[in-house]
């Protein structure tokens, strides 16, 4: 995603920026994330027949920046207390806790400056601001993180686990699909199908994350495996067993593909490349 890297370089390239803050931000945005959220947004937009412009890349950048801010905060000693992320020492291990908190704060707020300067119709920009805030704050990811922490050392039900991840992981994976629908000026009905698609992909994404926590190596996931077990967290693997979690992942991905098919029937939409991204989430 070199186009996205160029957007970040431009935004964080101003000489007037405060050096230690900028250094810690750059460390995390260049650490090698998979960029799945921006990729989904851009592939969905292209599916609607829209050529990607710099303005679209800026919108795609916003969700990646907020996602990165959440990883920095999630890794802090007060939260998951991780030493490694994306195969590198976590932000606070390099820059200290206070700086890491502030880098996370800036990465949470800067996207709104990026969005405010996007040259798209004002009504589209306002809708995107609303969706980004809904996905990330008290109605989304932060609320999910609070529930996730409260659920440690407790035996959660499957319904509780799904609710936590719908908020914590699902909302940020829903934004790309809904944002693409907004930019492509799709009907409320199609946007609602896109939201359902994002929620389903979001559940699948978290199930996959839980599976990889027990099956993958450090080299594969870039963070310490087995942490969920140590933290005594309720996970899809803990509740359903490894085979059950894999079946649940497959079921969610099948549902996502069905929703994608329905969107192709409702709108002028080429689903092939989004389908490829969803297929990449499968685990045998
Ligand atoms: C400061 C916005 C903000 C939030 C604070 C800490 C917190 C609240 C929320 C944590 C949210 C969180 C870490 C959710 C996990 C989602 C998840 C499965 C992340 C892994 O995403 P990948 O695989 O990671 O896309 P890469 O490294 O590829 O970007």
Coordinates of C-alpha atoms and ligand atoms in Angstrom, one line a residue:
X1 CA 0.0 0.0 0.0
X2 CA 2.6 2.5 -1.1
X3 CA -0.2 5.1 -1.9
X4 CA -1.2 5.0 1.7
X5 CA 2.4 5.4 2.9
X6 CA 2.5 8.6 0.7
X7 CA -0.6 10.0 2.4
X8 CA 1.0 9.3 5.9
X9 CA 4.3 10.8 4.7
X10 CA 2.5 13.9 3.5
X11 CA 0.4 14.4 6.6
X12 CA 3.3 13.7 9.1
X13 CA 5.9 15.5 6.9
X14 CA 5.5 19.0 8.2
X15 CA 8.7 20.4 9.7
X16 CA 6.7 22.2 12.4
X17 CA 5.5 19.0 14.0
X18 CA 6.8 18.2 17.5
X19 CA 9.8 15.8 16.9
X20 CA 9.4 13.2 19.7
X21 CA 5.6 12.9 19.1
X22 CA 6.2 12.6 15.3
X23 CA 8.9 10.0 15.8
X24 CA 6.8 7.8 18.0
X25 CA 3.8 8.1 15.6
X26 CA 6.0 7.3 12.5
X27 CA 7.4 4.2 14.4
X28 CA 4.0 2.7 14.7
X29 CA 2.5 3.6 11.3
X30 CA 5.6 2.2 9.6
X31 CA 5.8 -0.9 11.7
X32 CA 4.3 -3.2 9.0
X33 CA 0.5 -3.5 9.6
X34 CA -1.4 -5.5 7.1
X35 CA -3.6 -2.4 6.2
X36 CA -6.7 -4.6 5.9
X37 CA -9.2 -1.9 6.8
X38 CA -8.0 0.6 4.1
X39 CA -7.6 -2.2 1.6
X40 CA -11.3 -3.3 2.1
X41 CA -12.4 0.4 1.8
X42 CA -10.5 0.9 -1.5
X43 CA -11.5 -2.5 -3.0
X44 CA -15.2 -1.9 -2.1
X45 CA -15.0 1.6 -3.7
X46 CA -13.5 0.1 -6.9
X47 CA -16.2 -2.6 -6.8
X48 CA -18.7 0.3 -7.2
X49 CA -16.8 1.4 -10.3
X50 CA -15.0 4.3 -8.7
X51 CA -11.5 5.1 -9.7
X52 CA -9.3 5.7 -6.6
X53 CA -8.3 9.3 -6.1
X54 CA -6.0 10.9 -3.4
X55 CA -9.2 11.9 -1.5
X56 CA -10.2 8.3 -1.2
X57 CA -6.8 7.3 0.0
X58 CA -7.1 10.0 2.7
X59 CA -10.4 8.5 3.9
X60 CA -8.8 5.0 3.9
X61 CA -5.9 6.4 5.9
X62 CA -8.2 7.7 8.7
X63 CA -9.3 4.2 9.7
X64 CA -5.8 2.9 9.7
X65 CA -4.6 5.7 11.9
X66 CA -7.3 5.1 14.5
X67 CA -6.7 1.4 14.3
X68 CA -2.9 2.0 15.0
X69 CA -3.8 4.3 17.9
X70 CA -5.9 1.5 19.4
X71 CA -3.0 -1.0 19.1
X72 CA -0.6 1.4 20.9
X73 CA -3.0 1.8 23.7
X74 CA -4.0 -1.9 23.8
X75 CA -0.3 -2.8 24.3
X76 CA 0.2 -0.5 27.3
X77 CA 1.0 -2.1 30.7
X78 CA -2.5 -0.9 32.0
X79 CA -4.1 -2.9 29.2
X80 CA -2.7 -6.0 27.5
X81 CA 0.9 -5.3 28.5
X82 CA 2.5 -6.5 25.3
X83 CA 6.2 -6.2 24.5
X84 CA 5.9 -6.9 20.7
X85 CA 3.5 -5.8 18.0
X86 CA 3.9 -6.1 14.2
X87 CA 7.1 -8.0 14.9
X88 CA 8.7 -5.0 16.7
X89 CA 8.9 -3.8 20.3
X90 CA 5.7 -2.0 21.2
X91 CA 5.6 1.8 21.1
X92 CA 5.9 2.2 24.9
X93 CA 8.9 -0.1 25.0
X94 CA 10.8 2.3 22.7
X95 CA 9.4 5.7 23.6
X96 CA 8.0 5.2 27.2
X97 CA 4.5 5.0 28.4
X98 CA 3.6 8.7 28.5
X99 CA 4.8 9.2 24.9
X100 CA 3.0 6.1 23.7
X101 CA -0.3 7.4 25.3
X102 CA 0.2 10.7 23.6
X103 CA 1.1 9.1 20.2
X104 CA -2.2 7.1 20.5
X105 CA -4.1 10.2 21.4
X106 CA -2.8 12.1 18.3
X107 CA -3.4 9.1 16.0
X108 CA -7.0 9.1 17.3
X109 CA -7.6 12.8 16.6
X110 CA -5.5 13.5 13.5
X111 CA -7.8 11.5 11.2
X112 CA -10.5 14.1 11.8
X113 CA -8.2 16.8 10.4
X114 CA -7.5 14.6 7.4
X115 CA -11.2 14.0 6.9
X116 CA -12.1 17.7 7.3
X117 CA -9.7 18.5 4.5
X118 CA -10.9 15.9 2.1
X119 CA -12.3 17.4 -1.1
X120 CA -15.5 15.4 -1.3
X121 CA -19.0 16.7 -1.0
X122 CA -19.6 18.2 2.5
X123 CA -22.6 15.9 3.1
X124 CA -20.3 12.9 2.4
X125 CA -17.6 14.2 4.7
X126 CA -20.1 14.7 7.5
X127 CA -21.4 11.2 7.1
X128 CA -17.8 9.8 7.2
X129 CA -17.0 11.7 10.3
X130 CA -20.1 10.3 12.0
X131 CA -19.3 6.7 10.9
X132 CA -15.7 7.0 12.0
X133 CA -16.6 8.3 15.5
X134 CA -19.4 5.7 15.8
X135 CA -16.9 2.9 15.0
X136 CA -14.2 4.0 17.3
X137 CA -15.6 5.7 20.4
X138 CA -18.3 5.0 23.1
X139 CA -20.5 3.4 20.5
X140 CA -17.8 1.2 19.1
X141 CA -14.3 0.0 19.8
X142 CA -13.5 1.8 23.1
X143 CA -16.8 0.4 24.6
X144 CA -15.8 -3.1 23.3
X145 CA -12.4 -2.8 25.0
X146 CA -14.0 -1.8 28.3
X147 CA -16.3 -4.9 28.1
X148 CA -13.3 -7.1 27.1
X149 CA -11.3 -6.0 30.1
X150 CA -14.3 -6.5 32.4
X151 CA -14.7 -10.0 31.1
X152 CA -11.2 -11.1 32.0
X153 CA -11.1 -14.1 34.5
X154 CA -14.8 -14.6 33.8
X155 CA -16.7 -17.3 31.9
X156 CA -18.5 -15.3 29.3
X157 CA -21.4 -16.7 27.3
X158 CA -21.1 -17.0 23.5
X159 CA -23.6 -14.1 23.2
X160 CA -21.5 -11.9 25.5
X161 CA -18.3 -12.7 23.6
X162 CA -20.0 -11.8 20.3
X163 CA -21.3 -8.5 21.7
X164 CA -17.8 -7.6 22.9
X165 CA -16.2 -8.3 19.6
X166 CA -19.0 -6.7 17.5
X167 CA -17.9 -3.5 19.3
X168 CA -14.2 -3.9 19.8
X169 CA -13.2 -5.4 16.4
X170 CA -16.4 -5.4 14.4
X171 CA -17.1 -1.7 14.2
X172 CA -13.7 -0.7 12.8
X173 CA -14.0 -3.4 10.2
X174 CA -17.5 -2.2 9.3
X175 CA -16.4 1.4 8.7
X176 CA -14.5 0.5 5.4
X177 CA -17.6 -1.0 3.8
X178 CA -20.0 1.6 5.0
X179 CA -17.6 4.4 4.1
X180 CA -17.2 3.1 0.6
X181 CA -21.0 2.9 0.2
X182 CA -21.3 6.6 1.4
X183 CA -18.6 7.8 -1.0
X184 CA -20.2 5.8 -3.9
X185 CA -23.6 7.4 -2.9
X186 CA -25.4 4.1 -2.5
X187 CA -28.9 3.7 -1.3
X188 CA -29.7 3.3 2.4
X189 CA -30.6 -0.3 1.6
X190 CA -27.2 -1.1 0.1
X191 CA -25.4 0.8 2.9
X192 CA -27.3 -1.3 5.4
X193 CA -26.2 -4.5 3.6
X194 CA -22.6 -3.2 3.6
X195 CA -22.9 -2.6 7.3
X196 CA -24.1 -6.2 7.8
X197 CA -21.2 -7.4 5.6
X198 CA -18.7 -5.5 7.8
X199 CA -20.2 -6.8 11.0
X200 CA -19.9 -10.4 9.7
X201 CA -16.3 -9.9 8.4
X202 CA -15.5 -8.2 11.8
X203 CA -16.7 -11.3 13.8
X204 CA -14.7 -13.5 11.4
X205 CA -11.6 -11.4 11.9
X206 CA -11.8 -11.7 15.7
X207 CA -12.4 -15.5 15.5
X208 CA -9.4 -15.7 13.3
X209 CA -7.3 -13.6 15.7
X210 CA -8.3 -15.9 18.6
X211 CA -7.4 -19.0 16.5
X212 CA -4.0 -17.6 15.5
X213 CA -3.3 -16.7 19.2
X214 CA -3.2 -20.5 19.9
X215 CA -1.9 -21.9 16.6
X216 CA 0.5 -19.3 15.1
X217 CA 4.1 -18.5 15.8
X218 CA 5.6 -15.1 16.8
X219 CA 7.0 -14.7 13.3
X220 CA 3.5 -15.3 11.8
X221 CA 1.6 -12.8 14.0
X222 CA 4.3 -10.4 15.0
X223 CA 3.2 -10.5 18.6
X224 CA 3.5 -12.9 21.5
X225 CA 1.2 -15.9 21.0
X226 CA -0.7 -17.6 23.8
X227 CA -1.5 -14.3 25.6
X228 CA -5.2 -15.0 25.8
X229 CA -4.7 -18.2 27.8
X230 CA -2.3 -16.4 30.2
X231 CA -4.8 -13.5 30.7
X232 CA -7.5 -16.1 31.3
X233 CA -9.6 -14.5 28.6
X234 CA -12.8 -15.9 27.1
X235 CA -12.1 -16.4 23.5
X236 CA -13.8 -18.2 20.6
X237 CA -11.3 -21.1 21.0
X238 CA -11.9 -21.3 24.7
X239 CA -15.7 -21.4 24.3
X240 CA -15.9 -23.6 21.2
X241 CA -12.6 -25.5 21.1
X242 CA -10.2 -25.1 18.2
X243 CA -12.2 -27.1 15.7
X244 CA -15.4 -25.3 16.8
X245 CA -13.8 -21.9 16.4
X246 CA -12.6 -22.9 12.9
X247 CA -16.1 -24.0 12.0
X248 CA -17.5 -20.7 13.3
X249 CA -14.9 -18.8 11.3
X250 CA -15.9 -20.7 8.1
X251 CA -19.6 -20.1 8.8
X252 CA -19.0 -16.3 9.2
X253 CA -17.0 -16.1 6.1
X254 CA -19.6 -18.1 4.1
X255 CA -22.3 -15.6 5.4
X256 CA -20.1 -12.7 4.4
X257 CA -19.8 -14.0 0.9
X258 CA -23.6 -14.5 0.7
X259 CA -24.1 -10.9 1.7
X260 CA -21.6 -9.8 -0.9
X261 CA -23.5 -11.7 -3.5
X262 CA -26.8 -10.0 -2.4
X263 CA -25.0 -6.6 -2.8
X264 CA -24.0 -7.5 -6.3
X265 CA -27.6 -8.3 -7.1
X266 CA -28.9 -5.0 -5.6
X267 CA -26.3 -2.5 -6.9
X268 CA -23.9 -2.2 -9.8
X269 CA -21.0 -3.8 -7.9
X270 CA -18.1 -6.1 -8.9
X271 CA -17.4 -8.2 -5.9
X272 CA -14.4 -10.2 -7.1
X273 CA -11.6 -8.3 -5.3
X274 CA -13.5 -7.9 -2.1
X275 CA -14.3 -11.6 -2.2
X276 CA -10.5 -12.3 -2.6
X277 CA -9.8 -10.3 0.6
X278 CA -12.5 -12.2 2.5
X279 CA -11.1 -15.5 1.2
X280 CA -7.7 -14.6 2.6
X281 CA -9.2 -14.8 6.1
X282 CA -9.9 -18.5 5.8
X283 CA -7.9 -21.0 7.9
X284 CA -7.9 -24.7 6.9
Ligands
LIG1 C1 -7.2 4.8 21.6 C2 -8.8 4.5 19.8 C3 -8.2 4.1 21.1 C4 -8.8 3.0 21.6 C5 -8.4 2.5 22.9 C6 -7.2 -0.2 23.4 C7 -8.5 0.0 22.8 C8 -9.2 1.2 23.2 C9 -9.0 -0.8 22.0 C10 -8.4 -2.0 21.5 C11 -8.9 -2.5 20.3 C12 -8.2 -3.7 19.7 C13 -6.8 -3.9 19.9 C14 -8.9 -4.6 19.0 C15 -8.3 -5.8 18.4 C16 -8.6 -5.8 17.0 C17 -7.6 -6.7 16.2 C18 -8.0 -8.1 15.9 C19 -6.5 -6.2 15.8 C20 -5.5 -6.8 14.9 O1 -5.7 -6.1 13.7 P1 -4.8 -6.5 12.4 O2 -4.6 -8.0 12.4 O3 -3.4 -5.8 12.9 O4 -5.4 -5.8 11.3 P2 -2.3 -5.1 11.9 O5 -1.0 -5.1 12.8 O6 -2.1 -6.0 10.7 O7 -2.7 -3.7 11.6

